[in-house]
């Protein structure tokens, strides 16, 4: 369609030529215009104008002209002259010192060689740079952009771009003045402007700068502050920005505070499921309170899982479709009546629960951890904790766990849930080599956290290893010239799949050769082997309540000595076996945050037994020393004394090595341990700031069935210090007691030079005050101060629960999901320790890693 | 070698000939080595033949080579491209069938994510609708049935797990959904039975005040099991517990 414009004439196109292009084929341009020789056309006319517009819109040309070159009759020859937009050759900056700044600008504005330099590009680049520096506080930034054609032999249409940036000085805010504020002080208002700060030499961590967007945000924060204080009508009447000089500006804000309002009558409308009292408790605002608009809004609408709000009450109890509004019904003098209008809607129930994205982890592993079940009432809380449980499995990327509501139907009151999961690598490989302890040490560790033992027998399951049943399998081997250790452990968290009954098994074997420090090599003829096997079942109990768990472990350890003196035994040749059964019962109802419990208690009872062999084996352990078989003899079998002189059977001496070998060939003991912690919130200073008192007591006792056989030098208690697990081949338990060096609190009536082989009784009491600094998921930090006291004893005759080593101190704990728990404590020990300096023990510093107390 | 120099050769024609030969031989002899060689050549020359007459055969061969090699991600991609580019080709039916079969092969075991299974059923159904008299109708039907049973097994096992972990209410809700969603499933009888058993277990383990209603509910589920499967696999078990229900209901 072609319409004539003004006094135009109709022509037939004769020949069309395209001139001025360098990079495009003439024909291509012509085809694009849609003009053909022989076509009829008004000049000037609608069609021609459209062609020009179409060409312009390509953004490829900087000038477009049509010429009539020749007219014969009504046949016109046309020439299309176009000028191509130049192509960028190079960009140079002046006024920016850092190369990284320049590169960044080139990147952000895509000023790469070959880019078409249009007017638009120049303008957007200029604005971009100006805005960028304004955001950093350079309010007076000037940007000039010049283009210069490049002269080169190819005649290509290229330009260089010269960008001159003059940042000027960073603008600082000399003063912020408020007018009209009577109720809130200038200082208080300034504090609430988080990003717009007055110039101040002392405050070096936040520079004074003026960014318009931040300033707008701060103004909103200012008004919110007023709202929190009950000034519902507060507003900023006007604000003025004054440029003092090139470097500083001043801000003037005129504020109209209005009246302070108080809460009047609160009415609830539409609530059938909950009474006014129940909702009132959640709202936490009463008649006569200052009208804190921000708080009231939060208490009504907030959907954040940990907040108390009316919306959460409904959302956690099935009312997915509920809707809650606040309406102010009456304002008189300084009092506001309002109504909480509730549309409860139908209670919603879960219809189907689906999982997608599990390419490795099998359904049953995921479904058993879920708190949302089909047919169950909808609860926001249940969805949130399901996400937490699934994240805690470690099989999925916790950041990408996403619950999707499918087909929520307000009329039927149903919804389905789809959990979208993303599998993450749950296996770890550790391969290390290094030089240490006089030789090469190599470690190979494999741990599969989502293993499938069933898959071992299914050739299709190898991809590359069978996975997806949620089991843990770890293998580890470490070897050096004088030391080898191998271990294997397996854990199935849901044995049988009916209940969370966990099965754990482990096997370990260590072989150690005596290291000859003179020759600097291992003496292979002298060795010490430890073999350990254990199998355990753990179960969550239904009685007395769901907080209790019980665990049973049967284990066996064998120590084999071959001319090797360890310090564990009095003998260097021989063996010792430890077959035990251990029962553990834990009841833990601490809440809510496992890292920082604010209420509840935790009890831990454990009992470890070996069979009482001496009851039936008929050995008279008390009389071994008088048995010729266990007396000292020389190589020819003659009785001798300690100095090697021959003696008669009347004055013979016991061979202590042989006696001990007989006593400890099968270890015989029982061991009881009890611990309890109570958590109590003493005071609450707002959300996530509870002052918590932790009271803790524990007691342990190791005994022998047969006093003549005695208590073995194994499984003993070592009190003092940070309580972190030490070298524990002998089953020792290290107990924390801050303010004293590690394992230093030995029974008080021991001699200074006695061999320290641990104590058989201990008790410990502690009071700890905790206050959180932050409890954000990324890092939880709390400060603590403590009073502790504890002691160890050699037997019940010496037991005196009031004769304790006391200490006090302060500390800090930091918990980060990636690192676990880290902490530092400074403790002062008030009492003397055996073998230490006379007087109080004094200050000790303890570093705590990964201990959950 | 000859193959190496062929790979470096700039000309496309000899590559095309060699690739086709390798493909044909490889397919006949079931020789993955040859097919892999063919694949490298095909990938090289495919862009060159776009829009040319040999292009049609080439894209098909490319898809089929992936298919023969068991690459069920690249195969459907190329078959789908083939169908789009050459909708009038004779090979379209085969390409569409093989696309669907690729998805069928991608479908993982029942207890993993079944997105690919659903996609495969969809593709097989598209094939079946388009070629009701087609060459591969029988196997397409078999595959589709197999996949549907897989989805049924998944839903059944999830519901069964609620029963096993004693979340009986969740089990009842899931079996209700199962019975409504999958008529004619081989797991249907078991679903009826376990729905009844869930209701029975729920009833006998509940508080006195709730028991009567739940027992009656369980009896209804028994009746519907018994109606459909009077001589079923679980008849003996269900009759035993039914007697218990009747006995307990007498007390109310």
CSV table of C-alpha atoms in Angstrom, one decimal, chain A residues 360-659:
chain,number,residue,atom,x,y,z
A,360,UNK,CA,20.1,-41.2,43.0
A,361,UNK,CA,18.3,-41.2,46.3
A,362,UNK,CA,15.5,-43.6,46.5
A,363,UNK,CA,12.0,-42.6,47.4
A,364,UNK,CA,11.8,-44.5,50.7
A,365,UNK,CA,14.9,-42.7,52.0
A,366,UNK,CA,13.2,-39.3,51.4
A,367,UNK,CA,9.6,-40.1,52.3
A,368,UNK,CA,10.6,-41.5,55.7
A,369,UNK,CA,12.1,-38.2,56.7
A,370,UNK,CA,9.2,-36.1,55.7
A,371,UNK,CA,7.0,-34.3,58.2
A,372,UNK,CA,4.2,-33.8,55.7
A,373,UNK,CA,2.0,-36.8,55.0
A,374,UNK,CA,-1.0,-37.3,52.7
A,375,UNK,CA,-4.3,-36.7,54.5
A,376,UNK,CA,-2.6,-34.6,57.1
A,377,UNK,CA,-3.7,-31.0,57.9
A,378,UNK,CA,-1.6,-28.4,56.2
A,379,UNK,CA,1.0,-26.8,58.3
A,380,UNK,CA,3.6,-24.3,57.2
A,381,UNK,CA,5.8,-25.4,60.1
A,382,UNK,CA,5.7,-29.0,58.8
A,383,UNK,CA,6.8,-27.9,55.4
A,384,UNK,CA,9.7,-25.9,56.8
A,385,UNK,CA,10.9,-28.7,59.1
A,386,UNK,CA,10.7,-31.2,56.2
A,387,UNK,CA,13.0,-29.0,54.2
A,388,UNK,CA,15.3,-28.8,57.2
A,389,UNK,CA,15.3,-32.6,57.7
A,390,UNK,CA,15.9,-33.2,54.0
A,391,UNK,CA,18.7,-30.7,54.0
A,392,UNK,CA,20.2,-32.4,57.1
A,393,UNK,CA,20.5,-35.7,55.2
A,394,UNK,CA,23.3,-34.2,53.3
A,395,UNK,CA,22.3,-35.9,50.0
A,396,UNK,CA,20.8,-32.7,48.5
A,397,UNK,CA,21.8,-29.2,47.9
A,398,UNK,CA,20.2,-27.5,50.9
A,399,UNK,CA,20.0,-24.2,49.1
A,400,UNK,CA,18.0,-25.6,46.2
A,401,UNK,CA,15.4,-27.5,48.2
A,402,UNK,CA,12.1,-26.2,47.1
A,403,UNK,CA,8.6,-27.1,48.2
A,404,UNK,CA,6.1,-26.3,45.5
A,405,UNK,CA,2.3,-26.1,46.2
A,406,UNK,CA,0.4,-28.0,43.5
A,407,UNK,CA,-3.2,-27.3,42.8
A,408,UNK,CA,-4.3,-25.6,46.1
A,409,UNK,CA,-8.0,-25.8,46.0
A,410,UNK,CA,-9.8,-23.5,48.4
A,411,UNK,CA,-13.2,-25.0,47.8
A,412,UNK,CA,-12.2,-28.6,48.4
A,413,UNK,CA,-9.6,-27.6,51.0
A,414,UNK,CA,-6.8,-29.7,49.5
A,415,UNK,CA,-3.3,-29.1,48.2
A,416,UNK,CA,-0.5,-31.3,46.9
A,417,UNK,CA,3.1,-30.7,47.6
A,418,UNK,CA,6.0,-31.3,45.3
A,419,UNK,CA,9.5,-31.2,46.8
A,420,UNK,CA,12.0,-30.4,44.2
A,421,UNK,CA,15.4,-31.7,45.2
A,422,UNK,CA,18.8,-31.4,43.6
A,423,UNK,CA,21.2,-34.3,44.3
A,424,UNK,CA,24.6,-33.2,45.5
A,425,UNK,CA,27.8,-35.2,45.8
A,426,UNK,CA,27.5,-37.1,49.0
A,427,UNK,CA,30.8,-39.0,48.8
A,428,UNK,CA,34.1,-38.0,49.9
A,429,UNK,CA,37.5,-39.2,48.9
A,430,UNK,CA,40.6,-38.4,50.9
A,431,UNK,CA,43.9,-39.2,49.5
A,432,UNK,CA,46.9,-37.9,51.2
A,433,UNK,CA,50.6,-38.4,51.3
A,434,UNK,CA,53.1,-36.7,53.4
A,435,UNK,CA,56.3,-36.9,55.3
A,436,UNK,CA,56.2,-36.9,59.0
A,437,UNK,CA,57.2,-38.8,62.1
A,438,UNK,CA,60.3,-40.2,60.4
A,439,UNK,CA,58.8,-41.5,57.2
A,440,UNK,CA,56.3,-41.4,54.5
A,441,UNK,CA,52.7,-41.4,55.6
A,442,UNK,CA,49.9,-42.2,53.1
A,443,UNK,CA,46.2,-42.0,53.8
A,444,UNK,CA,43.4,-43.3,51.6
A,445,UNK,CA,39.9,-42.5,52.9
A,446,UNK,CA,36.6,-43.2,51.1
A,447,UNK,CA,33.3,-42.3,52.6
A,448,UNK,CA,30.0,-42.9,50.8
A,449,UNK,CA,27.2,-41.1,52.6
A,450,UNK,CA,24.4,-42.3,50.5
A,451,UNK,CA,25.4,-45.9,49.9
A,452,UNK,CA,23.3,-48.8,49.0
A,453,UNK,CA,24.5,-52.1,50.2
A,454,UNK,CA,21.6,-53.9,48.5
A,455,UNK,CA,22.9,-52.4,45.3
A,456,UNK,CA,26.1,-54.4,45.6
A,457,UNK,CA,24.4,-57.4,44.2
A,458,UNK,CA,22.6,-55.6,41.4
A,459,UNK,CA,24.8,-54.9,38.4
A,460,UNK,CA,22.5,-52.1,37.2
A,461,UNK,CA,23.0,-50.2,40.4
A,462,UNK,CA,26.7,-49.4,39.7
A,463,UNK,CA,26.9,-45.8,38.6
A,464,UNK,CA,29.8,-45.9,39.4
A,465,UNK,CA,29.0,-47.2,42.9
A,466,UNK,CA,25.6,-48.3,44.2
A,467,UNK,CA,23.9,-45.4,45.9
A,468,UNK,CA,20.6,-44.2,47.1
A,469,UNK,CA,19.7,-46.2,50.2
A,470,UNK,CA,20.9,-43.6,52.7
A,471,UNK,CA,23.5,-45.8,54.2
A,472,UNK,CA,27.0,-44.7,55.2
A,473,UNK,CA,30.0,-46.7,54.3
A,474,UNK,CA,33.5,-45.5,55.1
A,475,UNK,CA,36.8,-47.1,54.5
A,476,UNK,CA,40.1,-45.7,55.6
A,477,UNK,CA,43.6,-46.9,55.4
A,478,UNK,CA,46.7,-45.1,56.7
A,479,UNK,CA,50.2,-46.4,56.5
A,480,UNK,CA,53.7,-45.3,57.2
A,481,UNK,CA,56.9,-47.1,57.8
A,482,UNK,CA,56.1,-47.9,61.4
A,483,UNK,CA,52.4,-47.6,61.6
A,484,UNK,CA,49.4,-49.0,59.8
A,485,UNK,CA,45.7,-48.6,60.4
A,486,UNK,CA,42.7,-49.8,58.6
A,487,UNK,CA,39.1,-49.1,59.4
A,488,UNK,CA,35.8,-49.8,57.9
A,489,UNK,CA,32.4,-48.7,59.2
A,490,UNK,CA,28.9,-49.0,58.0
A,491,UNK,CA,25.7,-47.4,59.2
A,492,UNK,CA,22.1,-48.1,58.2
A,493,UNK,CA,19.8,-45.4,59.7
A,494,UNK,CA,16.5,-47.3,59.2
A,495,UNK,CA,17.1,-51.0,59.8
A,496,UNK,CA,14.2,-52.8,58.3
A,497,UNK,CA,12.6,-49.6,57.1
A,498,UNK,CA,9.8,-49.5,59.7
A,499,UNK,CA,11.3,-47.3,62.3
A,500,UNK,CA,14.4,-45.2,62.7
A,501,UNK,CA,16.4,-48.0,64.2
A,502,UNK,CA,20.0,-47.5,63.3
A,503,UNK,CA,22.5,-50.2,62.8
A,504,UNK,CA,26.2,-49.3,63.1
A,505,UNK,CA,29.1,-51.7,62.6
A,506,UNK,CA,32.7,-50.9,62.6
A,507,UNK,CA,36.0,-52.7,62.2
A,508,UNK,CA,39.4,-51.4,62.8
A,509,UNK,CA,42.9,-52.8,62.9
A,510,UNK,CA,46.1,-50.9,63.9
A,511,UNK,CA,49.6,-52.2,63.8
A,512,UNK,CA,52.4,-50.2,65.2
A,513,UNK,CA,56.1,-51.0,65.2
A,514,UNK,CA,58.6,-49.7,67.7
A,515,UNK,CA,60.3,-46.7,66.2
A,516,UNK,CA,64.0,-46.8,66.7
A,517,UNK,CA,65.0,-43.1,67.0
A,518,UNK,CA,68.7,-43.9,66.7
A,519,UNK,CA,68.5,-45.8,63.5
A,520,UNK,CA,65.5,-43.7,62.4
A,521,UNK,CA,63.6,-46.7,61.2
A,522,UNK,CA,60.9,-49.0,62.4
A,523,UNK,CA,61.9,-52.2,64.3
A,524,UNK,CA,59.7,-54.8,62.7
A,525,UNK,CA,60.4,-57.4,65.3
A,526,UNK,CA,58.7,-55.3,68.0
A,527,UNK,CA,55.0,-54.5,67.4
A,528,UNK,CA,51.8,-53.6,69.1
A,529,UNK,CA,48.5,-54.6,67.4
A,530,UNK,CA,45.0,-53.4,68.2
A,531,UNK,CA,42.0,-55.1,66.6
A,532,UNK,CA,38.5,-53.6,67.2
A,533,UNK,CA,35.1,-54.7,66.2
A,534,UNK,CA,31.7,-53.3,67.2
A,535,UNK,CA,28.1,-53.6,66.3
A,536,UNK,CA,25.4,-51.4,67.6
A,537,UNK,CA,21.7,-50.7,67.4
A,538,UNK,CA,20.1,-47.4,68.2
A,539,UNK,CA,16.4,-46.7,68.5
A,540,UNK,CA,14.1,-43.8,69.3
A,541,UNK,CA,11.7,-44.9,72.0
A,542,UNK,CA,8.0,-44.3,72.2
A,543,UNK,CA,7.9,-44.5,76.0
A,544,UNK,CA,8.1,-42.4,78.1
A,545,UNK,CA,8.0,-39.9,75.3
A,546,UNK,CA,9.5,-39.3,71.8
A,547,UNK,CA,12.5,-37.6,73.1
A,548,UNK,CA,14.2,-40.7,74.4
A,549,UNK,CA,16.6,-42.9,72.4
A,550,UNK,CA,18.3,-46.1,73.4
A,551,UNK,CA,21.4,-47.6,72.0
A,552,UNK,CA,23.1,-51.0,72.5
A,553,UNK,CA,26.6,-51.8,71.4
A,554,UNK,CA,28.6,-55.0,71.6
A,555,UNK,CA,32.3,-54.6,71.0
A,556,UNK,CA,35.5,-56.4,71.1
A,557,UNK,CA,39.1,-55.1,71.3
A,558,UNK,CA,42.2,-57.1,71.3
A,559,UNK,CA,45.6,-55.7,72.2
A,560,UNK,CA,48.6,-57.7,71.1
A,561,UNK,CA,52.1,-56.8,72.4
A,562,UNK,CA,55.2,-58.2,70.9
A,563,UNK,CA,58.2,-57.0,73.0
A,564,UNK,CA,56.7,-53.6,73.0
A,565,UNK,CA,56.3,-51.4,76.1
A,566,UNK,CA,53.4,-48.9,75.6
A,567,UNK,CA,52.9,-47.6,79.1
A,568,UNK,CA,49.4,-49.0,79.0
A,569,UNK,CA,50.6,-52.3,80.4
A,570,UNK,CA,53.3,-53.4,82.8
A,571,UNK,CA,54.1,-56.2,80.4
A,572,UNK,CA,55.7,-55.9,77.0
A,573,UNK,CA,54.8,-59.3,75.8
A,574,UNK,CA,51.3,-60.7,75.8
A,575,UNK,CA,47.8,-59.7,75.0
A,576,UNK,CA,44.6,-58.3,76.4
A,577,UNK,CA,41.0,-58.7,75.3
A,578,UNK,CA,38.1,-56.4,75.9
A,579,UNK,CA,34.7,-57.8,75.2
A,580,UNK,CA,32.0,-55.4,76.3
A,581,UNK,CA,28.3,-54.5,76.1
A,582,UNK,CA,27.3,-50.9,76.3
A,583,UNK,CA,23.8,-49.6,77.0
A,584,UNK,CA,23.1,-45.9,76.4
A,585,UNK,CA,19.8,-44.1,77.1
A,586,UNK,CA,19.5,-40.4,76.2
A,587,UNK,CA,16.5,-38.2,76.7
A,588,UNK,CA,16.8,-34.9,75.0
A,589,UNK,CA,13.9,-32.4,74.9
A,590,UNK,CA,15.9,-29.3,74.6
A,591,UNK,CA,14.4,-26.7,72.3
A,592,UNK,CA,14.3,-25.0,69.9
A,593,UNK,CA,17.6,-24.3,68.4
A,594,UNK,CA,20.0,-27.2,68.9
A,595,UNK,CA,22.9,-24.9,68.9
A,596,UNK,CA,21.4,-22.6,71.4
A,597,UNK,CA,18.8,-24.3,73.5
A,598,UNK,CA,16.6,-22.1,75.5
A,599,UNK,CA,14.6,-24.6,77.4
A,600,UNK,CA,14.3,-28.3,78.2
A,601,UNK,CA,16.8,-30.8,79.5
A,602,UNK,CA,19.1,-33.6,78.4
A,603,UNK,CA,19.8,-36.7,80.4
A,604,UNK,CA,22.4,-39.2,79.4
A,605,UNK,CA,22.9,-42.5,81.0
A,606,UNK,CA,25.4,-45.1,79.9
A,607,UNK,CA,26.5,-48.4,81.3
A,608,UNK,CA,29.4,-50.6,80.0
A,609,UNK,CA,30.0,-54.1,81.1
A,610,UNK,CA,32.3,-57.0,80.5
A,611,UNK,CA,31.4,-60.5,81.4
A,612,UNK,CA,32.4,-61.4,85.1
A,613,UNK,CA,34.9,-64.1,84.1
A,614,UNK,CA,36.4,-64.4,87.6
A,615,UNK,CA,33.0,-65.7,88.8
A,616,UNK,CA,33.5,-69.0,87.1
A,617,UNK,CA,37.1,-69.3,85.9
A,618,UNK,CA,38.3,-70.4,89.3
A,619,UNK,CA,41.5,-68.3,89.2
A,620,UNK,CA,42.6,-67.1,92.6
A,621,UNK,CA,43.8,-63.7,91.5
A,622,UNK,CA,44.7,-62.6,95.1
A,623,UNK,CA,47.1,-65.4,95.4
A,624,UNK,CA,48.8,-65.3,92.0
A,625,UNK,CA,52.0,-63.9,93.5
A,626,UNK,CA,52.4,-67.0,95.6
A,627,UNK,CA,51.9,-69.3,92.7
A,628,UNK,CA,55.3,-70.6,91.5
A,629,UNK,CA,54.1,-70.2,88.0
A,630,UNK,CA,53.8,-66.4,88.4
A,631,UNK,CA,57.1,-65.9,90.1
A,632,UNK,CA,60.3,-64.5,88.8
A,633,UNK,CA,62.7,-67.1,87.3
A,634,UNK,CA,65.9,-67.0,85.3
A,635,UNK,CA,66.3,-68.6,81.9
A,636,UNK,CA,66.9,-72.0,83.5
A,637,UNK,CA,63.7,-71.9,85.4
A,638,UNK,CA,65.3,-71.2,88.8
A,639,UNK,CA,63.5,-68.8,91.2
A,640,UNK,CA,65.3,-65.4,91.5
A,641,UNK,CA,64.6,-62.1,93.0
A,642,UNK,CA,64.6,-58.6,91.4
A,643,UNK,CA,68.3,-58.4,91.4
A,644,UNK,CA,68.7,-61.7,89.7
A,645,UNK,CA,70.0,-63.6,92.7
A,646,UNK,CA,68.7,-67.2,93.2
A,647,UNK,CA,66.2,-67.5,96.0
A,648,UNK,CA,64.2,-70.3,97.6
A,649,UNK,CA,60.5,-70.8,97.4
A,650,UNK,CA,60.1,-69.2,100.9
A,651,UNK,CA,61.4,-65.8,99.8
A,652,UNK,CA,60.4,-65.9,96.1
A,653,UNK,CA,59.2,-62.7,94.3
A,654,UNK,CA,56.2,-62.4,92.0
A,655,UNK,CA,56.9,-61.8,88.3
A,656,UNK,CA,54.7,-58.6,87.9
A,657,UNK,CA,54.6,-59.0,84.1
A,658,UNK,CA,53.2,-62.4,84.3
A,659,UNK,CA,50.7,-61.5,87.1
